[in-house]
PDB file of C-alpha atoms in Angstrom:
ATOM      1  CA  MET A 171     -64.855-171.736  54.850  1.00 54.00           C
ATOM      2  CA  THR A 172     -67.373-172.726  57.361  1.00 52.00           C
ATOM      3  CA  LYS A 173     -65.636-170.463  60.413  1.00 52.00           C
ATOM      4  CA  ASN A 174     -65.015-167.398  58.063  1.00 55.00           C
ATOM      5  CA  ILE A 175     -69.115-167.566  57.062  1.00 55.00           C
ATOM      6  CA  THR A 176     -70.118-167.912  60.623  1.00 54.00           C
ATOM      7  CA  SER A 177     -67.947-164.967  61.512  1.00 57.00           C
ATOM      8  CA  ILE A 178     -69.471-162.739  59.115  1.00 61.00           C
ATOM      9  CA  LEU A 179     -72.964-163.483  59.507  1.00 58.00           C
ATOM     10  CA  GLY A 180     -72.194-163.041  63.310  1.00 59.00           C
ATOM     11  CA  LEU A 181     -70.868-159.612  62.561  1.00 60.00           C
ATOM     12  CA  THR A 182     -73.696-158.708  60.606  1.00 62.00           C
ATOM     13  CA  LEU A 183     -76.360-159.650  63.029  1.00 62.00           C
ATOM     14  CA  SER A 184     -74.212-157.499  65.782  1.00 61.00           C
ATOM     15  CA  ILE A 185     -74.618-153.993  63.278  1.00 63.00           C
ATOM     16  CA  VAL A 186     -78.317-154.929  62.877  1.00 56.00           C
ATOM     17  CA  PHE A 187     -79.003-155.714  66.473  1.00 58.00           C
ATOM     18  CA  LEU A 188     -77.014-151.846  67.371  1.00 56.00           C
ATOM     19  CA  LEU A 189     -79.014-149.879  64.605  1.00 56.00           C
ATOM     20  CA  LEU A 190     -82.323-151.420  65.742  1.00 57.00           C
ATOM     21  CA  MET A 191     -81.471-150.238  68.935  1.00 55.00           C
ATOM     22  CA  SER A 192     -80.394-146.947  67.895  1.00 53.00           C
ATOM     23  CA  PHE A 193     -83.813-146.490  66.068  1.00 50.00           C
ATOM     24  CA  SER A 194     -85.841-148.090  68.680  1.00 50.00           C
ATOM     25  CA  SER A 195     -84.736-144.917  71.120  1.00 47.00           C
ATOM     26  CA  ASN A 196     -87.446-142.872  71.815  1.00 48.00           C
ATOM     27  CA  GLU A 197     -85.288-140.072  73.600  1.00 50.00           C
ATOM     28  CA  GLU A 198     -85.044-136.955  72.111  1.00 54.00           C
ATOM     29  CA  LEU A 199     -81.321-135.301  71.467  1.00 48.00           C
ATOM     30  CA  ASP A 200     -80.885-132.042  74.027  1.00 56.00           C
ATOM     31  CA  LEU A 201     -78.830-129.546  71.619  1.00 48.00           C
ATOM     32  CA  LYS A 202     -78.507-127.508  74.659  1.00 53.00           C
ATOM     33  CA  LYS A 203     -75.608-129.947  75.886  1.00 50.00           C
ATOM     34  CA  TYR A 204     -73.827-128.774  72.631  1.00 46.00           C
ATOM     35  CA  SER A 205     -73.945-124.883  72.809  1.00 50.00           C
ATOM     36  CA  THR A 206     -71.057-122.980  72.069  1.00 48.00           C
ATOM     37  CA  GLU A 207     -72.171-120.299  73.746  1.00 53.00           C
ATOM     38  CA  GLY A 208     -69.588-118.916  75.877  1.00 50.00           C
ATOM     39  CA  LEU A 209     -66.645-120.297  74.402  1.00 47.00           C
ATOM     40  CA  VAL A 210     -63.435-118.500  72.415  1.00 42.00           C
ATOM     41  CA  LEU A 211     -63.914-119.915  69.040  1.00 42.00           C
ATOM     42  CA  ASN A 212     -60.580-119.864  66.665  1.00 40.00           C
ATOM     43  CA  TYR A 213     -61.132-119.917  63.137  1.00 37.00           C
ATOM     44  CA  THR A 214     -58.351-120.870  60.398  1.00 39.00           C
ATOM     45  CA  VAL A 215     -60.074-118.948  57.617  1.00 36.00           C
ATOM     46  CA  SER A 216     -57.257-116.712  56.071  1.00 37.00           C
ATOM     47  CA  LEU A 217     -58.162-112.944  55.993  1.00 38.00           C
ATOM     48  CA  ASP A 218     -55.996-112.383  53.153  1.00 38.00           C
ATOM     49  CA  GLY A 219     -57.394-114.545  50.638  1.00 38.00           C
ATOM     50  CA  GLY A 220     -57.480-113.079  47.189  1.00 40.00           C
ATOM     51  CA  ILE A 221     -56.275-109.890  48.376  1.00 35.00           C
ATOM     52  CA  LYS A 222     -53.201-108.175  46.847  1.00 41.00           C
ATOM     53  CA  ASP A 223     -50.308-106.570  48.394  1.00 40.00           C
ATOM     54  CA  ASN A 224     -50.748-103.195  46.372  1.00 39.00           C
ATOM     55  CA  THR A 225     -54.082-102.769  48.550  1.00 35.00           C
ATOM     56  CA  LEU A 226     -54.490 -99.180  49.190  1.00 39.00           C
ATOM     57  CA  ALA A 227     -55.456 -96.988  52.445  1.00 43.00           C
ATOM     58  CA  SER A 228     -58.233 -93.985  51.891  1.00 39.00           C
ATOM     59  CA  LYS A 229     -56.570 -90.573  50.951  1.00 42.00           C
ATOM     60  CA  GLU A 230     -56.725 -89.338  54.241  1.00 42.00           C
ATOM     61  CA  GLY A 231     -54.348 -91.927  55.502  1.00 43.00           C
ATOM     62  CA  ASN A 232     -56.129 -92.357  58.606  1.00 45.00           C
ATOM     63  CA  LYS A 233     -58.579 -94.676  57.837  1.00 44.00           C
ATOM     64  CA  ILE A 234     -57.447 -98.166  56.568  1.00 42.00           C
ATOM     65  CA  PHE A 235     -59.794-100.228  54.257  1.00 41.00           C
ATOM     66  CA  SER A 236     -57.972-103.256  53.787  1.00 46.00           C
ATOM     67  CA  PRO A 237     -57.994-106.085  56.421  1.00 47.00           C
ATOM     68  CA  TYR A 238     -54.322-106.952  54.697  1.00 68.00           C
ATOM     69  CA  LEU A 239     -51.750-104.693  53.737  1.00 83.00           C
ATOM     70  CA  GLY A 240     -48.984-106.954  53.794  1.00 89.00           C
ATOM     71  CA  LYS A 241     -45.403-105.810  52.470  1.00 94.00           C
ATOM     72  CA  SER A 242     -46.992-102.769  50.396  1.00 95.00           C
ATOM     73  CA  PHE A 243     -45.927 -99.258  50.864  1.00 96.00           C
ATOM     74  CA  VAL A 244     -49.352 -98.648  52.787  1.00 95.00           C
ATOM     75  CA  GLY A 245     -48.291-101.526  54.979  1.00 96.00           C
ATOM     76  CA  PHE A 246     -44.751-100.353  55.379  1.00 97.00           C
ATOM     77  CA  LYS A 247     -45.857 -96.664  56.630  1.00 96.00           C
ATOM     78  CA  GLU A 248     -48.533 -97.958  58.710  1.00 96.00           C
ATOM     79  CA  ALA A 249     -46.547-100.532  60.227  1.00 96.00           C
ATOM     80  CA  LEU A 250     -43.709 -97.770  60.879  1.00 97.00           C
ATOM     81  CA  ALA A 251     -46.563 -95.458  62.173  1.00 97.00           C
ATOM     82  CA  PHE A 252     -47.521 -97.787  64.901  1.00 95.00           C
ATOM     83  CA  LYS A 253     -44.154 -98.479  66.442  1.00 96.00           C
ATOM     84  CA  GLU A 254     -43.585 -95.206  66.381  1.00 97.00           C
ATOM     85  CA  SER A 255     -47.053 -93.759  67.946  1.00 96.00           C
ATOM     86  CA  GLY A 256     -49.486 -96.457  67.771  1.00 95.00           C
ATOM     87  CA  GLY A 257     -50.862 -94.581  64.843  1.00 96.00           C
ATOM     88  CA  ASN A 258     -52.143 -91.557  67.196  1.00 97.00           C
ATOM     89  CA  TYR A 259     -51.695 -88.478  64.872  1.00 97.00           C
ATOM     90  CA  PHE A 260     -52.243 -85.964  68.127  1.00 97.00           C
ATOM     91  CA  THR A 261     -49.555 -87.362  70.428  1.00 97.00           C
ATOM     92  CA  VAL A 262     -46.217 -85.775  71.540  1.00 97.00           C
ATOM     93  CA  ASN A 263     -43.423 -87.724  73.218  1.00 96.00           C
ATOM     94  CA  THR A 264     -41.664 -87.033  76.343  1.00 95.00           C
ATOM     95  CA  TYR A 265     -38.772 -85.905  73.797  1.00 95.00           C
ATOM     96  CA  GLY A 266     -41.339 -83.843  72.114  1.00 96.00           C
ATOM     97  CA  TYR A 267     -41.610 -85.603  69.151  1.00 97.00           C
ATOM     98  CA  LEU A 268     -44.746 -84.989  67.051  1.00 98.00           C
ATOM     99  CA  GLY A 269     -47.561 -87.302  65.687  1.00 98.00           C
ATOM    100  CA  LYS A 270     -48.257 -90.290  64.365  1.00 98.00           C
ATOM    101  CA  TYR A 271     -44.626 -90.812  62.262  1.00 98.00           C
ATOM    102  CA  GLN A 272     -43.061 -88.739  65.878  1.00 98.00           C
ATOM    103  CA  PHE A 273     -41.234 -85.800  63.820  1.00 98.00           C
ATOM    104  CA  GLY A 274     -38.902 -83.897  65.381  1.00 97.00           C
ATOM    105  CA  ARG A 275     -39.042 -80.282  64.720  1.00 97.00           C
ATOM    106  CA  GLY A 276     -36.052 -79.970  63.121  1.00 97.00           C
ATOM    107  CA  THR A 277     -36.606 -82.536  60.328  1.00 97.00           C
ATOM    108  CA  LEU A 278     -39.698 -80.722  60.099  1.00 98.00           C
ATOM    109  CA  LYS A 279     -38.124 -77.453  59.033  1.00 97.00           C
ATOM    110  CA  LEU A 280     -36.093 -79.547  56.425  1.00 97.00           C
ATOM    111  CA  ILE A 281     -39.304 -80.413  54.649  1.00 98.00           C
ATOM    112  CA  GLY A 282     -40.855 -76.919  54.779  1.00 97.00           C
ATOM    113  CA  ILE A 283     -43.174 -77.230  58.135  1.00 97.00           C
ATOM    114  CA  ASN A 284     -42.661 -74.707  60.615  1.00 96.00           C
ATOM    115  CA  ASN A 285     -45.727 -74.292  62.248  1.00 96.00           C
ATOM    116  CA  THR A 286     -45.815 -77.559  64.848  1.00 96.00           C
ATOM    117  CA  ASP A 287     -48.999 -76.840  66.298  1.00 96.00           C
ATOM    118  CA  GLN A 288     -50.724 -76.810  63.252  1.00 96.00           C
ATOM    119  CA  PHE A 289     -48.844 -79.935  61.955  1.00 97.00           C
ATOM    120  CA  LEU A 290     -50.073 -81.851  65.070  1.00 97.00           C
ATOM    121  CA  LYS A 291     -53.627 -81.076  64.199  1.00 96.00           C
ATOM    122  CA  ASN A 292     -53.255 -81.954  60.397  1.00 97.00           C
ATOM    123  CA  PRO A 293     -53.275 -85.192  59.697  1.00 97.00           C
ATOM    124  CA  LYS A 294     -53.326 -84.796  56.088  1.00 97.00           C
ATOM    125  CA  LEU A 295     -50.007 -82.946  56.515  1.00 98.00           C
ATOM    126  CA  GLN A 296     -48.206 -85.444  58.962  1.00 98.00           C
ATOM    127  CA  GLU A 297     -48.943 -87.997  55.756  1.00 98.00           C
ATOM    128  CA  LYS A 298     -47.541 -85.532  53.403  1.00 97.00           C
ATOM    129  CA  ALA A 299     -44.612 -85.105  55.745  1.00 98.00           C
ATOM    130  CA  PHE A 300     -44.062 -88.995  55.664  1.00 98.00           C
ATOM    131  CA  ILE A 301     -43.759 -89.141  51.594  1.00 98.00           C
ATOM    132  CA  ALA A 302     -41.510 -86.048  51.836  1.00 98.00           C
ATOM    133  CA  ASN A 303     -39.316 -86.861  54.379  1.00 98.00           C
ATOM    134  CA  ALA A 304     -38.857 -90.441  52.851  1.00 98.00           C
ATOM    135  CA  GLN A 305     -37.641 -89.249  49.380  1.00 98.00           C
ATOM    136  CA  ARG A 306     -35.699 -86.959  50.796  1.00 98.00           C
ATOM    137  CA  ASN A 307     -33.731 -89.837  52.566  1.00 98.00           C
ATOM    138  CA  LYS A 308     -33.758 -91.863  49.526  1.00 98.00           C
ATOM    139  CA  TRP A 309     -31.939 -89.282  47.596  1.00 98.00           C
ATOM    140  CA  ILE A 310     -29.599 -88.884  50.074  1.00 98.00           C
ATOM    141  CA  LEU A 311     -28.904 -92.791  50.753  1.00 98.00           C
ATOM    142  CA  ARG A 312     -29.222 -93.385  47.129  1.00 98.00           C
ATOM    143  CA  ARG A 313     -25.550 -94.686  46.908  1.00 98.00           C
ATOM    144  CA  ASP A 314     -25.733 -96.945  50.107  1.00 98.00           C
ATOM    145  CA  ILE A 315     -29.185 -98.300  48.711  1.00 98.00           C
ATOM    146  CA  LYS A 316     -27.170 -99.385  45.814  1.00 98.00           C
ATOM    147  CA  ASN A 317     -24.247-100.730  47.519  1.00 98.00           C
ATOM    148  CA  PHE A 318     -25.584-102.365  50.520  1.00 98.00           C
ATOM    149  CA  VAL A 319     -29.086-103.878  49.545  1.00 98.00           C
ATOM    150  CA  GLY A 320     -28.931-107.524  49.673  1.00 98.00           C
ATOM    151  CA  LYS A 321     -25.515-107.748  51.589  1.00 98.00           C
ATOM    152  CA  ARG A 322     -25.747-109.336  55.228  1.00 98.00           C
ATOM    153  CA  ILE A 323     -25.063-106.933  58.201  1.00 98.00           C
ATOM    154  CA  ASN A 324     -25.263-108.030  61.968  1.00 96.00           C
ATOM    155  CA  GLY A 325     -26.852-111.033  60.489  1.00 96.00           C
ATOM    156  CA  ILE A 326     -29.763-109.116  58.777  1.00 97.00           C
ATOM    157  CA  VAL A 327     -30.361-108.471  55.277  1.00 98.00           C
ATOM    158  CA  VAL A 328     -30.441-105.288  54.131  1.00 98.00           C
ATOM    159  CA  THR A 329     -33.286-104.271  52.253  1.00 98.00           C
ATOM    160  CA  GLU A 330     -34.179-100.713  50.969  1.00 98.00           C
ATOM    161  CA  SER A 331     -37.353-100.458  53.349  1.00 98.00           C
ATOM    162  CA  GLY A 332     -34.835-101.601  56.439  1.00 98.00           C
ATOM    163  CA  ILE A 333     -32.967 -98.562  55.501  1.00 98.00           C
ATOM    164  CA  LEU A 334     -35.575 -95.748  55.092  1.00 98.00           C
ATOM    165  CA  ALA A 335     -37.095 -97.234  58.207  1.00 98.00           C
ATOM    166  CA  ALA A 336     -34.109 -96.566  60.272  1.00 98.00           C
ATOM    167  CA  ALA A 337     -33.471 -93.323  58.693  1.00 98.00           C
ATOM    168  CA  HIS A 338     -36.730 -92.359  60.030  1.00 98.00           C
ATOM    169  CA  LEU A 339     -35.543 -93.182  63.404  1.00 97.00           C
ATOM    170  CA  ALA A 340     -31.958 -92.102  63.635  1.00 97.00           C
ATOM    171  CA  GLY A 341     -31.872 -89.643  60.200  1.00 97.00           C
ATOM    172  CA  PRO A 342     -29.790 -90.583  56.935  1.00 98.00           C
ATOM    173  CA  GLY A 343     -26.628 -89.882  58.459  1.00 97.00           C
ATOM    174  CA  SER A 344     -26.854 -92.365  61.179  1.00 98.00           C
ATOM    175  CA  VAL A 345     -27.866 -94.736  59.081  1.00 98.00           C
ATOM    176  CA  LYS A 346     -24.618 -94.190  56.387  1.00 98.00           C
ATOM    177  CA  LYS A 347     -22.448 -94.480  59.394  1.00 98.00           C
ATOM    178  CA  TYR A 348     -24.370 -97.938  60.488  1.00 98.00           C
ATOM    179  CA  LEU A 349     -23.966 -99.456  56.788  1.00 98.00           C
ATOM    180  CA  ARG A 350     -20.346 -98.122  56.433  1.00 98.00           C
ATOM    181  CA  SER A 351     -19.117 -99.594  59.102  1.00 98.00           C
ATOM    182  CA  TYR A 352     -20.850-102.565  58.370  1.00 97.00           C
ATOM    183  CA  GLY A 353     -22.657-102.504  61.557  1.00 97.00           C
ATOM    184  CA  LEU A 354     -20.262-101.273  64.137  1.00 97.00           C
ATOM    185  CA  ASP A 355     -21.550 -97.839  64.547  1.00 97.00           C
ATOM    186  CA  ASN A 356     -24.984 -98.660  65.417  1.00 97.00           C
ATOM    187  CA  PHE A 357     -27.079 -95.282  66.555  1.00 96.00           C
ATOM    188  CA  ALA A 358     -29.686 -96.109  69.319  1.00 95.00           C
ATOM    189  CA  ASP A 359     -32.565 -93.192  70.091  1.00 94.00           C
ATOM    190  CA  GLY A 360     -33.410 -92.484  73.725  1.00 93.00           C
ATOM    191  CA  TYR A 361     -35.406 -95.230  74.726  1.00 93.00           C
ATOM    192  CA  GLY A 362     -33.030 -97.608  73.365  1.00 95.00           C
ATOM    193  CA  THR A 363     -33.968 -98.531  70.177  1.00 96.00           C
ATOM    194  CA  THR A 364     -31.238 -99.123  67.232  1.00 97.00           C
ATOM    195  CA  VAL A 365     -30.664 -98.743  63.410  1.00 98.00           C
ATOM    196  CA  ARG A 366     -30.209-102.438  63.405  1.00 98.00           C
ATOM    197  CA  TYR A 367     -33.435-102.957  65.595  1.00 98.00           C
ATOM    198  CA  TYR A 368     -35.475-101.009  62.389  1.00 98.00           C
ATOM    199  CA  MET A 369     -33.412-102.722  59.810  1.00 97.00           C
ATOM    200  CA  LYS A 370     -34.830-106.012  60.993  1.00 97.00           C
ATOM    201  CA  ARG A 371     -38.428-104.967  62.061  1.00 97.00           C
ATOM    202  CA  PHE A 372     -38.855-103.254  58.543  1.00 97.00           C
ATOM    203  CA  SER A 373     -37.286-105.389  55.725  1.00 97.00           C
ATOM    204  CA  GLY A 374     -38.763-106.765  53.031  1.00 97.00           C
ATOM    205  CA  TYR A 375     -41.546-103.812  52.167  1.00 97.00           C
ATOM    206  CA  ASP A 376     -41.857-102.565  49.013  1.00 97.00           C
ATOM    207  CA  THR A 377     -40.943 -98.928  49.000  1.00 97.00           C
ATOM    208  CA  SER A 378     -40.588 -98.360  45.202  1.00 96.00           C
ATOM    209  CA  PHE A 379     -43.536 -95.797  45.480  1.00 95.00           C
ATOM    210  CA  LEU A 380     -40.988 -93.562  46.973  1.00 97.00           C
ATOM    211  CA  LYS A 381     -38.834 -91.397  44.203  1.00 97.00           C
ATOM    212  CA  PRO A 382     -35.770 -89.956  45.265  1.00 98.00           C
ATOM    213  CA  ASN A 383     -36.133 -86.020  45.993  1.00 98.00           C
ATOM    214  CA  LYS A 384     -33.341 -83.869  47.323  1.00 97.00           C
ATOM    215  CA  LYS A 385     -35.738 -81.206  47.502  1.00 96.00           C
ATOM    216  CA  ALA A 386     -38.790 -82.942  48.538  1.00 97.00           C
ATOM    217  CA  LYS A 387     -41.365 -80.622  50.635  1.00 97.00           C
ATOM    218  CA  ALA A 388     -44.425 -81.663  52.541  1.00 96.00           C
ATOM    219  CA  ASN A 389     -46.559 -78.644  50.963  1.00 87.00           C
ATOM    220  CA  THR A 390     -45.588 -79.632  47.150  1.00 81.00           C
ATOM    221  CA  ILE A 391     -46.995 -82.994  47.365  1.00 78.00           C
TER     222      ILE A 391
END
C-alpha cells in the first residue's frame, strides 16, 4: 500500500514539475515555422452533400451551374459529350464528325438538319439535336431495351443509358446486332471505341427524360 502511494506521489510531482517548466518558458512560439504556404492541401469534404442527382444545367446547355450531376440525365449527356469532344461545340474531328456530340452528317439529316455550318455555330441547336437523336434511337431500340436491360453481356449489366450511348456512337443498328448476338458482333469506330465500351462507360444513368419518338426532329424540340 505504501509503495502504491509513493508511486502515485512521484508521478504527480513529475507532472507538476513539467507544467511549471512549460509555463516558466519565455520563448515565443514562431508560427512561421508552421506555415502551409506552398503546400498542396487535400480536403476530404464531399462536394455533393445535399445535392440531388436530378440537378439541371442551364437552358443553353453549355454552362453547368451544378458541381454535381451524378447519374442524372444532364450528367449522362455531359459525360457523353466530354468523351466525344471534350465538350467543345465547335470542333470537327478527323472523320468529319461535328460539334459537342460529334454528329455525322447523315444522322443530322435524319433529325432535320441539313446546314452543317449553321449547326456547328449553334450550341442550342446541338443540344436539341442530341435530344432528338436520342429519342429516335430510343424508339428504334424500344424492344431491345425491354428485352435486354438487366441482362449481363460480355461481363456488363445492360442498362438503358448504356444502350443509348452505344447507339450514339455506332447507330441503333449496330447496337441491335451487339445485343442480339450477345456481344459477339461488337462494332468499333474509327478510333477503336466499341459498343461494349460505351455500354460499360455510360451505364446506370437516368434516361427516363427521353421519350421514344420515331419522328423526332431537332427543329421541333
